[in-house]
PDB file of C-alpha atoms in Angstrom:
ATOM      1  CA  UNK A   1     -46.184 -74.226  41.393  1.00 72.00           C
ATOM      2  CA  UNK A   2     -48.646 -71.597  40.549  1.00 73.00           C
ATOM      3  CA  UNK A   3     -50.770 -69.612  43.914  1.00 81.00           C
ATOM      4  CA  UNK A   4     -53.629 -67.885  43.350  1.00 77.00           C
ATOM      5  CA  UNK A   5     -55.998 -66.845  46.222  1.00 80.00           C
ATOM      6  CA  UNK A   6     -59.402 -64.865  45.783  1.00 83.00           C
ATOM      7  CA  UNK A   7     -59.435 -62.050  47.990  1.00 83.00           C
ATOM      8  CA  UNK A   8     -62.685 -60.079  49.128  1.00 85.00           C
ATOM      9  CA  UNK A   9     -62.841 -56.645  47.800  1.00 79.00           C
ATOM     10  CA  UNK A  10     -63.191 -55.344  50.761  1.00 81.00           C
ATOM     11  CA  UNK A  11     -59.166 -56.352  51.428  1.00 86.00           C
ATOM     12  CA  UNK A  12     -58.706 -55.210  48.089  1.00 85.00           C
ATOM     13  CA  UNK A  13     -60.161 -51.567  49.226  1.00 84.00           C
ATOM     14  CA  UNK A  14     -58.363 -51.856  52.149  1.00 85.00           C
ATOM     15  CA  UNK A  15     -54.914 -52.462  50.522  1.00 88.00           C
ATOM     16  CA  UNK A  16     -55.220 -49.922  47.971  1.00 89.00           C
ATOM     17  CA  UNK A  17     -54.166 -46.330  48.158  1.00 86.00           C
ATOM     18  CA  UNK A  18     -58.044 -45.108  47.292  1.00 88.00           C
ATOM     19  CA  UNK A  19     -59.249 -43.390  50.781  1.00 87.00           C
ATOM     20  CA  UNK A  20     -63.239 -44.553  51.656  1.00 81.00           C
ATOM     21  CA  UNK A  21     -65.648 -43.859  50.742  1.00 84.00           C
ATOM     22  CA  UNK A  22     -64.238 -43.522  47.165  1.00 86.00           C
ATOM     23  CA  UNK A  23     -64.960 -46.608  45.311  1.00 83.00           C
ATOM     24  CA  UNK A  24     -62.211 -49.083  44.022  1.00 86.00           C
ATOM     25  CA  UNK A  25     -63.997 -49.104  40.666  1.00 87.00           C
ATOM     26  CA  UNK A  26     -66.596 -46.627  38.959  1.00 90.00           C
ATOM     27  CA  UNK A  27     -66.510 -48.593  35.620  1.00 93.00           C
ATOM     28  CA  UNK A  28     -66.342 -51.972  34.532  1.00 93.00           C
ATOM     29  CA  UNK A  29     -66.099 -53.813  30.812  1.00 93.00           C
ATOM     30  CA  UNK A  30     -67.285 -56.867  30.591  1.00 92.00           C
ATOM     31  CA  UNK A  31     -66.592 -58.573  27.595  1.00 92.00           C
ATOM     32  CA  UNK A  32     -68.302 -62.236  26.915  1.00 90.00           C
ATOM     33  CA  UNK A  33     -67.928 -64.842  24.646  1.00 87.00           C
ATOM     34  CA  UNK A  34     -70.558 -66.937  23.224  1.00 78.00           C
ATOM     35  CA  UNK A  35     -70.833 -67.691  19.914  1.00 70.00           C
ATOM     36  CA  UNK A  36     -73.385 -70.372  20.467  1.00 63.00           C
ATOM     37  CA  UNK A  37     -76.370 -67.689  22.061  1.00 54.00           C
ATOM     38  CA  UNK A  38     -78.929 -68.073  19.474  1.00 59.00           C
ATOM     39  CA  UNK A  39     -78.633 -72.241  19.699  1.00 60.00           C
ATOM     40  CA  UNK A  40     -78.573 -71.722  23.462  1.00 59.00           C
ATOM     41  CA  UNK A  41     -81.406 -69.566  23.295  1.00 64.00           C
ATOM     42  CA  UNK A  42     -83.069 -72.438  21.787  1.00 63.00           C
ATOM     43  CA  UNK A  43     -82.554 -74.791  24.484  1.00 64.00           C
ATOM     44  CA  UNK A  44     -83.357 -72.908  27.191  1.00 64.00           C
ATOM     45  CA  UNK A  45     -86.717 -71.576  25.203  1.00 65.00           C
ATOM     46  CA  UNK A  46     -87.945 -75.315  24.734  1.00 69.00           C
ATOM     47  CA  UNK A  47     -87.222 -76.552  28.804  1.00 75.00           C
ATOM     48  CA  UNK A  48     -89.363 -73.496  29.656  1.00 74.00           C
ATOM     49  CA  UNK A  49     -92.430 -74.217  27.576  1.00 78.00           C
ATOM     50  CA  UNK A  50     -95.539 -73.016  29.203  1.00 81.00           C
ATOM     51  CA  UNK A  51     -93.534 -70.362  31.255  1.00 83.00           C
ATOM     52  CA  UNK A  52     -94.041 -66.866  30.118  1.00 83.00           C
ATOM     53  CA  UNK A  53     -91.089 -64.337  30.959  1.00 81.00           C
ATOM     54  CA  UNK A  54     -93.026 -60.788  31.567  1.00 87.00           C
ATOM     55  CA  UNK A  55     -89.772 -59.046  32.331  1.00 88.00           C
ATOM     56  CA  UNK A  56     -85.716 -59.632  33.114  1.00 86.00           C
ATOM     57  CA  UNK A  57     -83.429 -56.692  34.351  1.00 83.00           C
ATOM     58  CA  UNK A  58     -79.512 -56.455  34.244  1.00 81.00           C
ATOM     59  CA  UNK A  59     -78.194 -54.584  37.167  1.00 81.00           C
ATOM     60  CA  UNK A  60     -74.758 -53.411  38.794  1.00 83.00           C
ATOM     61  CA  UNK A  61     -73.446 -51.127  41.562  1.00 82.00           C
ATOM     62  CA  UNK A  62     -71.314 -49.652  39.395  1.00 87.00           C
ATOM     63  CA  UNK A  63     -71.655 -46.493  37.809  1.00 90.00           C
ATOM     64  CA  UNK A  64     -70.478 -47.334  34.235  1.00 94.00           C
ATOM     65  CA  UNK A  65     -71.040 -50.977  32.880  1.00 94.00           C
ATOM     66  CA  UNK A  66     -70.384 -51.626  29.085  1.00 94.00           C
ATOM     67  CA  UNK A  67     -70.457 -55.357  27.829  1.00 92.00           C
ATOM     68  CA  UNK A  68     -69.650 -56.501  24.857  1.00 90.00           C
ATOM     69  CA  UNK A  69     -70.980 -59.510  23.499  1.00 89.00           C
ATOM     70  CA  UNK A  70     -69.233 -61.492  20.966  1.00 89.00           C
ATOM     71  CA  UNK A  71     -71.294 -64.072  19.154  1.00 88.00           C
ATOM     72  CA  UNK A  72     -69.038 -65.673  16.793  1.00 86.00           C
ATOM     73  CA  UNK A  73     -70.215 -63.705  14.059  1.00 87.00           C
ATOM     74  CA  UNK A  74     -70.929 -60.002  14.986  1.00 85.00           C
ATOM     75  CA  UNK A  75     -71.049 -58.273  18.449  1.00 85.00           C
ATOM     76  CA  UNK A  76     -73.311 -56.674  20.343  1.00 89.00           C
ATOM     77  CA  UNK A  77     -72.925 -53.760  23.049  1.00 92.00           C
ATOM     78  CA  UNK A  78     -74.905 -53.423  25.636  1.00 92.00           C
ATOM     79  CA  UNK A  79     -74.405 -50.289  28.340  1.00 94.00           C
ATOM     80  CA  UNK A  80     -75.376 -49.129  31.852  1.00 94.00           C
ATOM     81  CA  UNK A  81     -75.015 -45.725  32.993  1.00 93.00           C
ATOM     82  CA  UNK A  82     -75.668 -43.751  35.326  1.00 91.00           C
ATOM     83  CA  UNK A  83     -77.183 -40.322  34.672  1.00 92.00           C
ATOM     84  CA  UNK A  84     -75.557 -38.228  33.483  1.00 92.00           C
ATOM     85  CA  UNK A  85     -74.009 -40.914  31.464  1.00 91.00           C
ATOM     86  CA  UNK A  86     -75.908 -42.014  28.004  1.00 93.00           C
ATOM     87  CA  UNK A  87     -75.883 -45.270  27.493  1.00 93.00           C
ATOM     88  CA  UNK A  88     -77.239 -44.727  23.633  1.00 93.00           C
ATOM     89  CA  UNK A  89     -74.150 -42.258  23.375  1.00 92.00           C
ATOM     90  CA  UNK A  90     -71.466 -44.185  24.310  1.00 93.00           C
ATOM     91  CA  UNK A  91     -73.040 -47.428  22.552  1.00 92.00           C
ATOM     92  CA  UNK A  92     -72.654 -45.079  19.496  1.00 91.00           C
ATOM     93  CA  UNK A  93     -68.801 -44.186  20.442  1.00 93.00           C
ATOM     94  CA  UNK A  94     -68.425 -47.807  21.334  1.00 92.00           C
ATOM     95  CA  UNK A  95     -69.682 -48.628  17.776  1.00 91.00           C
ATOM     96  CA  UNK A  96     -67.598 -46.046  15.607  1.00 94.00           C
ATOM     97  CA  UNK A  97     -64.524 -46.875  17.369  1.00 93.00           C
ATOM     98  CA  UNK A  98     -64.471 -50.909  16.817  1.00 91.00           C
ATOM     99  CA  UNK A  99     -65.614 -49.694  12.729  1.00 92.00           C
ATOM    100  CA  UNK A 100     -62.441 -48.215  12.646  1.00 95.00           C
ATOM    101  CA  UNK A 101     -60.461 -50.534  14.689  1.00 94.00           C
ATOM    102  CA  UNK A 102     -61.778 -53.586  11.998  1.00 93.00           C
ATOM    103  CA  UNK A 103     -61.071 -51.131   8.935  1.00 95.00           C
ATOM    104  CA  UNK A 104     -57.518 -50.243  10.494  1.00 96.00           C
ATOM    105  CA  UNK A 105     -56.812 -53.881  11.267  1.00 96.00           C
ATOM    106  CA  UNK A 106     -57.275 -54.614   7.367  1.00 97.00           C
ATOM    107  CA  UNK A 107     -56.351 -51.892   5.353  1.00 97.00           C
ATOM    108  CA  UNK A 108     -53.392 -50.329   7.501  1.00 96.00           C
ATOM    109  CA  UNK A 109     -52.348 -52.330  10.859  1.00 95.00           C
ATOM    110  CA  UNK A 110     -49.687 -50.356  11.951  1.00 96.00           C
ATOM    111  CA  UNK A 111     -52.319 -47.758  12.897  1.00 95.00           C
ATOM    112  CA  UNK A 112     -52.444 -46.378  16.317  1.00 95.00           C
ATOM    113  CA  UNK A 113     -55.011 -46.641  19.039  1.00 94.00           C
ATOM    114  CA  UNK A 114     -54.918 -43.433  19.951  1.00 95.00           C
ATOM    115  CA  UNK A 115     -55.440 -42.072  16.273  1.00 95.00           C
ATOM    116  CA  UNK A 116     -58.668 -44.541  15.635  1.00 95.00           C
ATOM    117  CA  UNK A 117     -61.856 -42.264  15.176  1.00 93.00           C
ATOM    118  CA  UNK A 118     -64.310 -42.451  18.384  1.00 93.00           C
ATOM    119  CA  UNK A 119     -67.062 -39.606  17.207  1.00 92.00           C
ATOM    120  CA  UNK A 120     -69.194 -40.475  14.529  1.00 90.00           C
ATOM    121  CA  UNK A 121     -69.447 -38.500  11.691  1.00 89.00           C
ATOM    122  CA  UNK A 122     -72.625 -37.117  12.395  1.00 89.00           C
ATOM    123  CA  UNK A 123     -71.291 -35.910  15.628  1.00 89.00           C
ATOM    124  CA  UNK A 124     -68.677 -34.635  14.371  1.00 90.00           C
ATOM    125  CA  UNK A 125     -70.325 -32.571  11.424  1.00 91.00           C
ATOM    126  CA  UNK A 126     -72.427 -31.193  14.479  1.00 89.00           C
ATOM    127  CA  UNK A 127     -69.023 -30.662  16.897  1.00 88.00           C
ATOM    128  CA  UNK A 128     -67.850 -28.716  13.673  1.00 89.00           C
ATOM    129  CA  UNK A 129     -71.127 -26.693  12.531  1.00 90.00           C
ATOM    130  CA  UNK A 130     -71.738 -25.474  16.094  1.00 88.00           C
ATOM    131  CA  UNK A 131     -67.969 -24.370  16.771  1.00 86.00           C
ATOM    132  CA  UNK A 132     -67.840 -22.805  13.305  1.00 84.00           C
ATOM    133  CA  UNK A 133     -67.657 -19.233  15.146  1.00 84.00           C
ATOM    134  CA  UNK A 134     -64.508 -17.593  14.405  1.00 86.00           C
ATOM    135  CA  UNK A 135     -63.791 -14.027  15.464  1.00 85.00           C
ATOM    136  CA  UNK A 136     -61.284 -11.438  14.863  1.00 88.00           C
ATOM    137  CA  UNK A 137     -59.125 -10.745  17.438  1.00 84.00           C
ATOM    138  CA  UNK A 138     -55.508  -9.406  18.511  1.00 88.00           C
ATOM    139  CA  UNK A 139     -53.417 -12.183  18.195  1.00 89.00           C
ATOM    140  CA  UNK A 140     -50.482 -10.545  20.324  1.00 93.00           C
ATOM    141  CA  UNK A 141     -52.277  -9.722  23.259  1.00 93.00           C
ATOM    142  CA  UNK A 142     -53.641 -12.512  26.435  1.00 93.00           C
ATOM    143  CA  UNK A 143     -57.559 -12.835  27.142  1.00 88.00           C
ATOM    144  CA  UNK A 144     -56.944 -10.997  30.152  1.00 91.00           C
ATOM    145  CA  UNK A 145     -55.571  -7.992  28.737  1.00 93.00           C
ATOM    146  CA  UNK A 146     -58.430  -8.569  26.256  1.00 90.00           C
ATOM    147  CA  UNK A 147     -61.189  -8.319  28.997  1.00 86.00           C
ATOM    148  CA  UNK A 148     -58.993  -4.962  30.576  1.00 90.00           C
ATOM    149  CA  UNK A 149     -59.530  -3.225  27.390  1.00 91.00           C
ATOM    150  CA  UNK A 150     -63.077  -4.231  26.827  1.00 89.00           C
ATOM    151  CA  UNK A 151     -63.947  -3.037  31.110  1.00 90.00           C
ATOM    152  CA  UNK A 152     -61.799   0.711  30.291  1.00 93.00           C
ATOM    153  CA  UNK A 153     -63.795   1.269  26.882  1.00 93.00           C
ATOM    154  CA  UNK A 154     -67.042   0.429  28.770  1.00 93.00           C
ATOM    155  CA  UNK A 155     -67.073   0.221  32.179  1.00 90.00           C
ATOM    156  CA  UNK A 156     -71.029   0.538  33.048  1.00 91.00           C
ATOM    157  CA  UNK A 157     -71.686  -2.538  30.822  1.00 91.00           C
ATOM    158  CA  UNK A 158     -73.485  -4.996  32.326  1.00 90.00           C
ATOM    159  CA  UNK A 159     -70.931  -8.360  32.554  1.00 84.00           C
ATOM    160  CA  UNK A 160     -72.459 -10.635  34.541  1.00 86.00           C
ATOM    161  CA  UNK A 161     -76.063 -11.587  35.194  1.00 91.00           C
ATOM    162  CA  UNK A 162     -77.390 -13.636  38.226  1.00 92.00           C
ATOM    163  CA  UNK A 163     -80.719 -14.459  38.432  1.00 92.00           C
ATOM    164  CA  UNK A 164     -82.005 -10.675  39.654  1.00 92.00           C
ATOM    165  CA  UNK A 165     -78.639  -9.657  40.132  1.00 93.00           C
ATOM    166  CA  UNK A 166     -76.277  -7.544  37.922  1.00 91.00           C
ATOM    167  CA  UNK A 167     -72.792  -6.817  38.024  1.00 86.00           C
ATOM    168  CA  UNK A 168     -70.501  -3.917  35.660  1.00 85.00           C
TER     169      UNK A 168
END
């Protein structure tokens, strides 16, 4: 015999080890299956003849919601985020990740997770370009001893600027 029992998440809060006002969850995936949307579509479109929809509005409580459609023959993604969160952004990781997990799945399926590409190429041509600043220095000695030398050899420098505020 199999017990189940749906339990407010209020108990849930209450049982966990997360101290209020933290939340139990900041993110949720929602992943749905309905490969028959565009017939369904269909049949709710003709029981609503004459009614015009002027607007319709996901929304959650939680800070991070990414669903994933399947539809049988292709998915689609759909995210909400919070600020400073981009929903287009991680739609885009969302995107490059399952190319790769599809390519891995036929060409090599022993391949990790953890080794599937998440940034695009774009962003990573851009994560490259923008780091692409390498500069000579000591290799034996630590940053601090590094910032030591730099304060002896010129110790009125200005290092630090605060709005009208300087400090050598």
């Amino acid at each position: 015999m199999v017990r189940h029992e749906h339990a407010p998440l209020v108990l849930a809060q209450r049982c966990s080890a997360v101290p209020a006002p933290a939340p139990l969850f900041t993110a949720l995936l929602n992943y749905r299956h309905s490969p028959g949307l565009d017939a369904a579509a269909a049949e709710t479109e003709h029981r609503w003849d004459g009614v015009e929809i002027l607007a319709g509005e996901e929304r959650t409580n939680y800070p991070l919601v990414l669903s994933v459609d399947d539809l049988g023959t292709g998915f689609r993604l759909t995210v909400q985020a919070q600020p400073p969160i981009e929903p287009e952004r991680l739609c885009g990781y969302m995107h490059t990740v399952l190319a790769h997990l599809v390519a891995a799945l036929e060409q090599a399926p022993e391949t990790a997770v953890r080794a599937l590409e998440v940034i695009s190429d774009g962003e990573r041509q851009i994560l490259t370009d923008w780091n692409a600043t390498p500069a000579d220095y000591p290799q034996d000695r630590c940053i601090h001893e590094l910032f030591e030398a730099q304060v002896r050899n010129t110790p009125d420098a200005v290092a630090v600027v605060f709005e009208d505020r300087q400090l050598t």
